[in-house]
Coordinates of C-alpha atoms and ligand atoms in Angstrom, one line a residue:
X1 CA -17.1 15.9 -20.9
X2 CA -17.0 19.6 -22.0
X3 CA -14.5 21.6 -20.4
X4 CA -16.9 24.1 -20.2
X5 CA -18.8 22.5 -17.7
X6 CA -15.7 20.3 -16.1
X7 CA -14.1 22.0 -12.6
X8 CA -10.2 21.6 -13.7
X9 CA -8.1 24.3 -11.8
X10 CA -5.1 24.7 -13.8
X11 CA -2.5 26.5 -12.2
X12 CA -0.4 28.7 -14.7
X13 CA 3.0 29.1 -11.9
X14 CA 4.8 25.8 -10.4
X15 CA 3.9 25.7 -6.6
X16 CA 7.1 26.1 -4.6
X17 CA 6.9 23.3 -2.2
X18 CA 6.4 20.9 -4.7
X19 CA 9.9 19.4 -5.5
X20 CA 9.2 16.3 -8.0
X21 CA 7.8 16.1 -11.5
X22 CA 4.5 14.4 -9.8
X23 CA 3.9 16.9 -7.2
X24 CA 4.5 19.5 -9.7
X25 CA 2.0 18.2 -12.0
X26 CA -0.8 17.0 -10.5
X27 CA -0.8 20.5 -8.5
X28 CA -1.0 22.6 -12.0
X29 CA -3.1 19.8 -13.3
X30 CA -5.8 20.3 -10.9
X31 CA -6.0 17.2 -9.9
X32 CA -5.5 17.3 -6.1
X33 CA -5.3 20.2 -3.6
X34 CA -3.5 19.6 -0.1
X35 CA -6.0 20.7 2.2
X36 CA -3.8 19.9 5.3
X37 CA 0.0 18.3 5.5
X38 CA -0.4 14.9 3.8
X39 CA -4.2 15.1 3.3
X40 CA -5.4 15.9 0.3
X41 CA -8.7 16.6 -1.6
X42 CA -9.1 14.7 -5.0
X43 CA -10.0 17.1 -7.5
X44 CA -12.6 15.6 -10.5
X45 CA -9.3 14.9 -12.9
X46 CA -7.5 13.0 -9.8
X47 CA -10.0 11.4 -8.9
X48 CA -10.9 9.8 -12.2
X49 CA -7.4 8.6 -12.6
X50 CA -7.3 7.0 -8.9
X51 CA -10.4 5.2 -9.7
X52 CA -8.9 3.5 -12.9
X53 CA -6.0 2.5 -10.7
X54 CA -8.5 1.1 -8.1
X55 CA -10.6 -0.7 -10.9
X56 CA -7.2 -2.6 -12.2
X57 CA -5.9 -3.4 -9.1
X58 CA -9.3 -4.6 -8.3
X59 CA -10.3 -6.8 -11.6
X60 CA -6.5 -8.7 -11.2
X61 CA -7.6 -9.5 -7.6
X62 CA -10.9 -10.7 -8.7
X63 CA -8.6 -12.9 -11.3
X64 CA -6.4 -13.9 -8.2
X65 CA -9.5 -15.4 -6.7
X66 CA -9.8 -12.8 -4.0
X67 CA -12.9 -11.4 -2.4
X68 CA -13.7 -8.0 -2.6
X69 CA -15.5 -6.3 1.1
X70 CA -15.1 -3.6 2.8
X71 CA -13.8 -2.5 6.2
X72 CA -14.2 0.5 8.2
X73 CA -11.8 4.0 8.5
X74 CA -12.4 3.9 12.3
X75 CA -11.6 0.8 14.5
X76 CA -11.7 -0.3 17.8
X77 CA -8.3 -0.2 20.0
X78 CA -9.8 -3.7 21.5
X79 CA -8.3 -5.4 18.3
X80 CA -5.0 -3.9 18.8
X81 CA -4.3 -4.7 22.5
X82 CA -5.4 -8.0 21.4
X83 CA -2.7 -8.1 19.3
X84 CA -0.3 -6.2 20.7
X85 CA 0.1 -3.8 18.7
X86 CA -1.6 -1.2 19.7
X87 CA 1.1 0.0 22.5
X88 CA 3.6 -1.0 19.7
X89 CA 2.4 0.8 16.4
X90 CA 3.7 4.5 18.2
X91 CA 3.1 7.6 17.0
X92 CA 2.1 7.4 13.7
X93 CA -1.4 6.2 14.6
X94 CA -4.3 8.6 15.1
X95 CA -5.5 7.7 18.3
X96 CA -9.1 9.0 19.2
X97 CA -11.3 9.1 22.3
X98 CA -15.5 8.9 21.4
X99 CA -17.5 10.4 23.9
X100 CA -17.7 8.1 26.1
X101 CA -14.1 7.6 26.4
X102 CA -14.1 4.2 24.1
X103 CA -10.8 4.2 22.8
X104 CA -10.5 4.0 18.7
X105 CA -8.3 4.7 16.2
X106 CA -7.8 5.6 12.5
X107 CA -6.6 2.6 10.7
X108 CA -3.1 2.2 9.3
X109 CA -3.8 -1.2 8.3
X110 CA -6.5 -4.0 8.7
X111 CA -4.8 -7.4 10.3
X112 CA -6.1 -7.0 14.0
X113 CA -9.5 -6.3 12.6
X114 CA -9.5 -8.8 10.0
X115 CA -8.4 -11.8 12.4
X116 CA -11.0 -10.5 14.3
X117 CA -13.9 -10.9 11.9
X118 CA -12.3 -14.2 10.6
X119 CA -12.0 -16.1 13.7
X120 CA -15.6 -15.7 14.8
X121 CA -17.0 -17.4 11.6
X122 CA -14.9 -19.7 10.2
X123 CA -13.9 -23.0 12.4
X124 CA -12.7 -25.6 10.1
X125 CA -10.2 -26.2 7.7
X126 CA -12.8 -26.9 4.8
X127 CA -13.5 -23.4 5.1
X128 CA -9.6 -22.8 4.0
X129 CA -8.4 -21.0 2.4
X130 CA -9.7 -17.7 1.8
X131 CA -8.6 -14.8 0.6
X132 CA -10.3 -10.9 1.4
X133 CA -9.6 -7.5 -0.3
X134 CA -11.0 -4.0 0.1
X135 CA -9.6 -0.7 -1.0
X136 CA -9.6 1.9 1.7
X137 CA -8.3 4.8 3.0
X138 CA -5.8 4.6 5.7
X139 CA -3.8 7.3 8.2
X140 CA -0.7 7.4 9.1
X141 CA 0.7 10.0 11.1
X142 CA 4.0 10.5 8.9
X143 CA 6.7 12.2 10.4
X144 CA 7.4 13.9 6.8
X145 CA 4.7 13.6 4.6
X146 CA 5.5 14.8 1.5
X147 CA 6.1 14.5 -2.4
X148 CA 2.2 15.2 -2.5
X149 CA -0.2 12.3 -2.5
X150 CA 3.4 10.0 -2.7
X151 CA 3.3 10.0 1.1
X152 CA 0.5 11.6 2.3
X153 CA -1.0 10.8 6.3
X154 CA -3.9 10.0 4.3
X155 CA -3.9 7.6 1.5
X156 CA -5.8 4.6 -0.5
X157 CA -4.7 1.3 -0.3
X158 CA -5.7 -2.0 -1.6
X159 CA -4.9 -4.3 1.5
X160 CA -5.8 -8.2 0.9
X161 CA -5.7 -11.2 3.3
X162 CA -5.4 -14.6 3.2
X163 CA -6.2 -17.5 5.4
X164 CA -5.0 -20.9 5.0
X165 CA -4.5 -24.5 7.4
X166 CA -0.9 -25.0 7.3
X167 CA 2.5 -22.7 5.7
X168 CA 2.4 -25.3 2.8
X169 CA -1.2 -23.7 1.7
X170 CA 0.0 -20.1 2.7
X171 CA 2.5 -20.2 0.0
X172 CA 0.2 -20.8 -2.8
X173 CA -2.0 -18.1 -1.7
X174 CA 1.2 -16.0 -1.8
X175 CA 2.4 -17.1 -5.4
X176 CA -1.1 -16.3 -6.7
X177 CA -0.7 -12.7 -5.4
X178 CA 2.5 -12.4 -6.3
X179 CA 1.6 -12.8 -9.9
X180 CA -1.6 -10.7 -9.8
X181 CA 0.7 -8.1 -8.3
X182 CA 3.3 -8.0 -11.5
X183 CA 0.1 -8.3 -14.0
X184 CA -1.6 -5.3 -12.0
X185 CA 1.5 -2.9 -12.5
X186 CA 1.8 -3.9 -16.1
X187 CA -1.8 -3.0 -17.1
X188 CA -0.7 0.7 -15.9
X189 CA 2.4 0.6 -18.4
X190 CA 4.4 0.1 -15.3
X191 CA 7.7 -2.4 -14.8
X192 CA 7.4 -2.9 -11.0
X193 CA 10.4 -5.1 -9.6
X194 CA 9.8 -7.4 -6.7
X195 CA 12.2 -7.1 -4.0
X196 CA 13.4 -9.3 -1.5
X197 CA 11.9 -8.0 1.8
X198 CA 12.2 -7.9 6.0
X199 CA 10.3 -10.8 7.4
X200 CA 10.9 -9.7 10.4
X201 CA 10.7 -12.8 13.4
X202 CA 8.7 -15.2 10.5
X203 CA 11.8 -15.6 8.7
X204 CA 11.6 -16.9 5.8
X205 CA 11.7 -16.1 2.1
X206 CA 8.1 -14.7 1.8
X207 CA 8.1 -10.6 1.8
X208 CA 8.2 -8.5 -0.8
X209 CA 8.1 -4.9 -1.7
X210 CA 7.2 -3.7 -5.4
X211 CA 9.4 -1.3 -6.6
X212 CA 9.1 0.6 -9.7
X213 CA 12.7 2.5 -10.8
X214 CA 12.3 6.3 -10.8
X215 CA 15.2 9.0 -10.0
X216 CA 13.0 10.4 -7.6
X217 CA 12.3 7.4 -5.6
X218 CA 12.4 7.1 -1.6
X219 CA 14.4 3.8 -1.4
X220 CA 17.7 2.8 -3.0
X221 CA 17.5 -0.2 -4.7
X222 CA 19.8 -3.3 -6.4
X223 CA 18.9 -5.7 -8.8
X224 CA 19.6 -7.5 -11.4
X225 CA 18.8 -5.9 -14.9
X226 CA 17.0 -8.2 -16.6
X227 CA 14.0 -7.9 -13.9
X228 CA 13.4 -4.8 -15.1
X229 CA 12.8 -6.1 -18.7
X230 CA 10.3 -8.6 -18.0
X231 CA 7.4 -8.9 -19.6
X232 CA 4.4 -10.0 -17.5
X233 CA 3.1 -13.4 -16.9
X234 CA -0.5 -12.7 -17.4
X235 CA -3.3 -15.3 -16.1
X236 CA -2.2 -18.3 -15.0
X237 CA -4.7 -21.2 -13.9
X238 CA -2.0 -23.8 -12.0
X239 CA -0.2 -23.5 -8.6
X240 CA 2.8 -24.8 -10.5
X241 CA 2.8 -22.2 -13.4
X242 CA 2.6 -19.4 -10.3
X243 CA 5.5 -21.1 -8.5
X244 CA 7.4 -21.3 -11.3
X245 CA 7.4 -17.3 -12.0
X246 CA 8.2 -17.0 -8.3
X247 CA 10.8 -19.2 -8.5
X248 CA 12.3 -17.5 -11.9
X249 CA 11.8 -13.5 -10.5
X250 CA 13.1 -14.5 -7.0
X251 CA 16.3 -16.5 -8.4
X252 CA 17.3 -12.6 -9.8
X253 CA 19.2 -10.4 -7.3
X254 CA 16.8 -7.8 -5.9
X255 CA 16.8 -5.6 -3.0
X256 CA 16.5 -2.4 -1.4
X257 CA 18.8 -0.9 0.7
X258 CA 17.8 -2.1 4.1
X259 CA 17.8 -6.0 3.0
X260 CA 20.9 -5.4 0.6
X261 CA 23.9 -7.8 0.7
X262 CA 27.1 -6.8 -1.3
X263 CA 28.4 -10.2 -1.5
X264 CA 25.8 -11.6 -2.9
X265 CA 25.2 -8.7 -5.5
X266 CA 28.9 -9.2 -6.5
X267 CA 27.6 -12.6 -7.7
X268 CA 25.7 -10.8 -10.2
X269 CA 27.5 -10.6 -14.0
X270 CA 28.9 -6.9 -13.5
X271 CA 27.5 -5.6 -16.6
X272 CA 23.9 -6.8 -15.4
X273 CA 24.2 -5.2 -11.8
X274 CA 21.8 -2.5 -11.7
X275 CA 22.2 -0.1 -8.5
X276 CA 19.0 2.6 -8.7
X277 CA 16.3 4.5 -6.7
X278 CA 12.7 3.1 -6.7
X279 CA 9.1 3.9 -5.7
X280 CA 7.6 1.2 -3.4
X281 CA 4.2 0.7 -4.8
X282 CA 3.1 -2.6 -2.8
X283 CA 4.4 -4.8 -0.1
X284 CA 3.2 -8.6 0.1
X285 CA 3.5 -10.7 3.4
X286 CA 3.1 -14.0 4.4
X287 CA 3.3 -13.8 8.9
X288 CA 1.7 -16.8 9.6
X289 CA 0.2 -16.7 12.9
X290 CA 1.6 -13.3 14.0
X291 CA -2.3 -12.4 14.8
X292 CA -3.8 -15.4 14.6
X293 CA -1.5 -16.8 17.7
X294 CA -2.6 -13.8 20.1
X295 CA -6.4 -13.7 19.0
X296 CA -6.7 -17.3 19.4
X297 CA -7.7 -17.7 15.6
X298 CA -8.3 -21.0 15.2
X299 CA -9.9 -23.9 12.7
X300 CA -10.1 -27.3 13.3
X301 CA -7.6 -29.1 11.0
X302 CA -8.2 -32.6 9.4
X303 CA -6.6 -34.2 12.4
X304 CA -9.4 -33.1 14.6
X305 CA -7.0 -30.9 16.3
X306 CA -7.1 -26.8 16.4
X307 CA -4.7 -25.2 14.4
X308 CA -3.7 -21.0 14.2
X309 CA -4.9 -20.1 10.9
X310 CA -1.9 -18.8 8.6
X311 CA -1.9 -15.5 6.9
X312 CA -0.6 -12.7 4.7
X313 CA -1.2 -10.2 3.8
X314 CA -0.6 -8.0 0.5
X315 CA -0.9 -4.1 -0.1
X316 CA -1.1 -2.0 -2.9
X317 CA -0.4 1.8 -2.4
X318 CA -3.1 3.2 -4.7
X319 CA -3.0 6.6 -4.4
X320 CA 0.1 6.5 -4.3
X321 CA 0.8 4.8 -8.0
X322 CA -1.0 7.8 -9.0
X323 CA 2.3 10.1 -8.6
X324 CA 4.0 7.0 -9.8
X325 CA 2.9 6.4 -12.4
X326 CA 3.6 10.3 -13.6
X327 CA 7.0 9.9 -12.2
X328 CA 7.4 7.1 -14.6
X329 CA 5.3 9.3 -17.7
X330 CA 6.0 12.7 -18.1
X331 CA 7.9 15.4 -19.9
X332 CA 8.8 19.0 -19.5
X333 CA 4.9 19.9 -20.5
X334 CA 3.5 17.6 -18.4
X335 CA 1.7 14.1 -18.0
X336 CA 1.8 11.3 -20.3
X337 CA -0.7 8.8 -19.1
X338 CA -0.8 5.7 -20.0
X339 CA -4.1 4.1 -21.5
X340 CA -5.2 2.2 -19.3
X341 CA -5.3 5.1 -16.3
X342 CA -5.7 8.5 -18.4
X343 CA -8.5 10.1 -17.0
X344 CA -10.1 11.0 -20.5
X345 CA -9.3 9.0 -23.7
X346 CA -8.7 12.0 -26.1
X347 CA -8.9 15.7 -26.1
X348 CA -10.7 17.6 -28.1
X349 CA -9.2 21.2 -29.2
X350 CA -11.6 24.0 -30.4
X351 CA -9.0 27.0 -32.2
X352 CA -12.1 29.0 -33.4
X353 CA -15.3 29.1 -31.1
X354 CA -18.0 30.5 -32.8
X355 CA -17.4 29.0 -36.1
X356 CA -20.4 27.3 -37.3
X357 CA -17.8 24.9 -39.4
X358 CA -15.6 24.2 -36.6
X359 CA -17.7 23.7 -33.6
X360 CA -20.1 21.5 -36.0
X361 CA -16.8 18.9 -36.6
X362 CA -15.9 19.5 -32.7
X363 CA -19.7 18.4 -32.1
X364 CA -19.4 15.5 -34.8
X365 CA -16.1 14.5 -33.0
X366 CA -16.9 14.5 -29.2
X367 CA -20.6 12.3 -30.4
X368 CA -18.6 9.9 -31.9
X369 CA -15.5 9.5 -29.7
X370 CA -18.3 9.4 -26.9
X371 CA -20.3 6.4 -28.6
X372 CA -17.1 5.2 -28.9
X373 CA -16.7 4.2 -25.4
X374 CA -13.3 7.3 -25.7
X375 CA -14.5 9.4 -23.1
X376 CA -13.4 12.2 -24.5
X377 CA -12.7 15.8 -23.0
X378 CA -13.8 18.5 -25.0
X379 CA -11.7 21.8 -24.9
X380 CA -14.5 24.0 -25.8
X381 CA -13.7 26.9 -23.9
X382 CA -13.0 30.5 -25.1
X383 CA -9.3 30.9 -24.5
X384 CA -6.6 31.5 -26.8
X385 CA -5.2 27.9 -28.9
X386 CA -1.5 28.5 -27.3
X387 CA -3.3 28.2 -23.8
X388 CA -5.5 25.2 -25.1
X389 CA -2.4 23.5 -26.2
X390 CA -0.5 24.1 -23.4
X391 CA -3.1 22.5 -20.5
X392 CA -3.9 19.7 -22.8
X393 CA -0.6 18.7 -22.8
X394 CA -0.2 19.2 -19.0
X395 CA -2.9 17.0 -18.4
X396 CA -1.9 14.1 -21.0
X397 CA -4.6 12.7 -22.2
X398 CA -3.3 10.2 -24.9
X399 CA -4.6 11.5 -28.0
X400 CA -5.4 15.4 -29.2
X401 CA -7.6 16.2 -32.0
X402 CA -7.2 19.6 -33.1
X403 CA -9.6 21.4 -35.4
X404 CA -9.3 24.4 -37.1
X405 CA -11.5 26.8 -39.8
X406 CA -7.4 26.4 -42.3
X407 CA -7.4 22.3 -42.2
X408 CA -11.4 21.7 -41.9
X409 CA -11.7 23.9 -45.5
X410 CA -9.6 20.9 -46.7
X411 CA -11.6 18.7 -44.7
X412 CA -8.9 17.8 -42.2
X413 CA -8.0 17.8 -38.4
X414 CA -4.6 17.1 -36.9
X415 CA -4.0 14.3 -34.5
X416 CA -1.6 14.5 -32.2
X417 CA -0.4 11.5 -30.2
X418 CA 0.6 12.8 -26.4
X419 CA 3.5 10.2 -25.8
X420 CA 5.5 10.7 -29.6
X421 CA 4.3 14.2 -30.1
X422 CA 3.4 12.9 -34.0
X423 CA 1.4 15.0 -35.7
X424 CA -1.0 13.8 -38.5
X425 CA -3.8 15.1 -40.4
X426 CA -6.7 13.4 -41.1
X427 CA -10.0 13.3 -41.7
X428 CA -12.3 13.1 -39.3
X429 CA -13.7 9.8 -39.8
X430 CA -9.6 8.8 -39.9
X431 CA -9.1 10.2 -36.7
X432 CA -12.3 8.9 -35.5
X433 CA -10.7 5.0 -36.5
X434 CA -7.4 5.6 -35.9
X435 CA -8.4 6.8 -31.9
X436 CA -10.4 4.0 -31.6
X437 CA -7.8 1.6 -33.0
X438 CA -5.7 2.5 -30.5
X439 CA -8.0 2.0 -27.5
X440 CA -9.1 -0.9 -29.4
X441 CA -5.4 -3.4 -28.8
Ligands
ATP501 P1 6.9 2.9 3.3 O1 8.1 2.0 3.5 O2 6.9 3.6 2.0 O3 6.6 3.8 4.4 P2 5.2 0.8 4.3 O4 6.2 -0.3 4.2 O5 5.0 1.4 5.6 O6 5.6 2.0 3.2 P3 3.0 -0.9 3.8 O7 2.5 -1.0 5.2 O8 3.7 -2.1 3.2 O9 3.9 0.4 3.6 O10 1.8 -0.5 2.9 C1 1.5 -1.0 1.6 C2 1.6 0.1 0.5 O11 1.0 1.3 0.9 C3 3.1 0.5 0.3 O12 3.8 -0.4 -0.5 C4 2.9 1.9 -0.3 O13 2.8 1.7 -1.7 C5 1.6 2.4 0.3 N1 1.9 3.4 1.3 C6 2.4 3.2 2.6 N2 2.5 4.3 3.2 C7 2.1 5.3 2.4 C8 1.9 6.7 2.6 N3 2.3 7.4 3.7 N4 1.4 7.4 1.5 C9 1.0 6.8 0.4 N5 1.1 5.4 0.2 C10 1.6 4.7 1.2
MG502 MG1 6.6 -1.8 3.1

């Protein structure tokens, strides 16, 4: 992409209202503009970094051996006093009235509608088990949204169900999306902590929220420390190997605030106690027939008898990883994205427009990092270098190449690596390899 004709509204001053490094940044990034409390447009740079996130947090569901469909924004109320929960839900759902007076709402969540779907096609337990994704957008009336798209009224998630015969089967299901959840944070350069969580009437030992540490965080958290320095499990093809890493991250100490126990984290090795704040970037949730009971969601089992199909159900917030992640990767610049989420590979810095020599090697460059599969963004606009330097670094794209008339009469351009700040020269073909290297492990 050529800057030139990219729409990226950087904003020189530091919007008032915006209290936290992510808020901050993707406002002077131009990636998002709040076009109403909590709702807000994604701009072409926000956008490309949300769907990266969506397209990881999709390809370790397909891995999970989840289904990907979609379900709609609006829904039926029907579902909900089905359930119960429509009186129950309160005032943070957007109630609306079509014209002729049907009641519907904007959904917070899928559940009622899912059950719904479910239990008019499936009748039998060799249909078990199942499990459904889609990533969509959801509204929640928040009674303070704010810390920009961290929580918004409007936001993306990545909500999953599963169905299975008895609470046996429901806990494999669970295991497999418990691991899919820590290898989808890791493959955003992210160290997301499961924590023990409210199951509410179920009981039970099968909630959890993902938390990733940050200063800034909503929730106060408690854990033990070496959680926080595990590496991921990656793919695993057995029920047992997924049990097993339950079994290991669970056996830890972790918890937020509201599920905290002191006596039990006094059990904890004092110099491994580790009290912090944390981001909660998904929630998973095994309730059994909390819907399936009221909606009459039935299959029949192998004893010929009807049995209420068991479910969970597992979110990711992904629009809301997007500040996350920057509250996790930043500086006093700006963003430091990681890899796997940076909405261009490398940036591409023109210090003399006009210069047959240097926009020829800026050409040369962007052709080749292009074929390249980097993606890169090219910086070929007429501002000063100070100004170029200063938004590329705001917008953190991994890798820089800067090329000027003074290094390409020596046949050089400097490389500059976003997260180190490391500053090489090179020639171009070096920079070309060493760029693709990178993206290349
Ligand atoms: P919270 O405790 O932060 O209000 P929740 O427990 O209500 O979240 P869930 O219903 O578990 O959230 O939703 C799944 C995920 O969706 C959460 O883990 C979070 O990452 C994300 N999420 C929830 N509410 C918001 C919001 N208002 N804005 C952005 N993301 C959100
Ligand atoms: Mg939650």
């Amino acid at each position: 992409m050529r800057l030139s004709n990219y729409f990226l509204p950087v904003l020189k001053e530091t919007p008032a209202d915006a209290t936290i490094a992510s808020h901050r940044f993707m406002l002077r990034a131009g990636m998002v503009k709040q076009d109403s409390a909590g709702i807000y447009i994604w701009l072409p740079l926000g956008f490309k970094v949300l769907q990266k996130i969506e397209q990881i947090v999709r390809e370790e569901q397909n891995k999970a051996g989840a289904v990907e469909m979609l379900m709609p924004t609006i829904q039926s109320a029907n579902h909900w006093k089905e359930t119960g929960r429509y009186d129950a839900y309160g005032p943070e759902m957007l109630r609306i009235t079509d014209r002729g007076d049907r009641e519907l709402l904007y959904g917070p969540t899928n559940e009622d509608m899912i059950t719904d779907m479910f239990r008019s096609y499936v009748r039998s337990y060799k249909d078990l088990p199942q499990m459904l994704y889609h990533s969509q957008w959801k509204f929640r009336d928040e009674r303070r949204p704010r810390f920009g798209v961290m929580r918004g009224r409007e936001f993306l998630m990545k909500d999953a169900y599963s169905f299975d015969i008895d609470p046996a089967a429901a806990r494999v299901s669970y295991y497999k999306q418990f691991v899919a959840y820590l290898n989808t944070y890791a493959r955003m350069g992210l160290q997301a902590v499961p924590m023990k969580a409210d199951t509410g009437p179920i009981g039970g030992d099968l909630s959890h929220e993902f938390l990733i540490l940050a200063e800034t965080g909503e929730s106060e958290v408690f854990c033990h420390k070496d959680l926080v320095d595990m590496p991921p499990p990656g793919y695993l093809d057995t029920d047992e190997a997924r049990e097993a890493v339950f079994k290991e991250r669970t056996s830890l100490y972790a918890a937020t605030d509201e599920m905290h126990d002191a006596d039990e984290f006094a059990k904890v090795p004092a110099d491994k106690q580790l009290s912090a704040r944390g981001i909660e970037v998904g929630h998973i949730f095994y309730f059994g027939d909390k819907y399936s009971a009221p909606m009459n969601a039935q299959v029949q089992g192998p004893d010929g008898k009807n049995h209420n199909i068991m479910m969970g159900s597992y979110g990711v917030g992904v629009s809301r990883l997007v500040g996350g992640i920057i509250e996790a990767c930043h500086d006093e610049n700006g963003i430091i994205w990681p890899k796997s989420v940076a909405p261009f590979g490398a940036g591409i810095i023109n210090l003399r427009k006009g210069d047959e020599a240097v926009d020829a090697a800026c050409e040369d460059i962007y052709a080749k990092l292009s074929a390249a599969n980097i993606d890169p963004l090219y910086d070929d606009k007429d501002d000063r270098g100070g100004q170029k330097f200063a938004r590329m670094d705001l917008i953190g794209l991994p890798y820089q190449i800067v090329v000027g008339p003074r290094g390409l009469k020596e046949g050089k351009v400097e490389v500059k690596t976003r997260a180190s700040g490391e500053k090489q020269d090179m020639t171009i073909e070096a920079a070309i390899n060493f760029i693709t290297g990178e993206f290349a492990e």
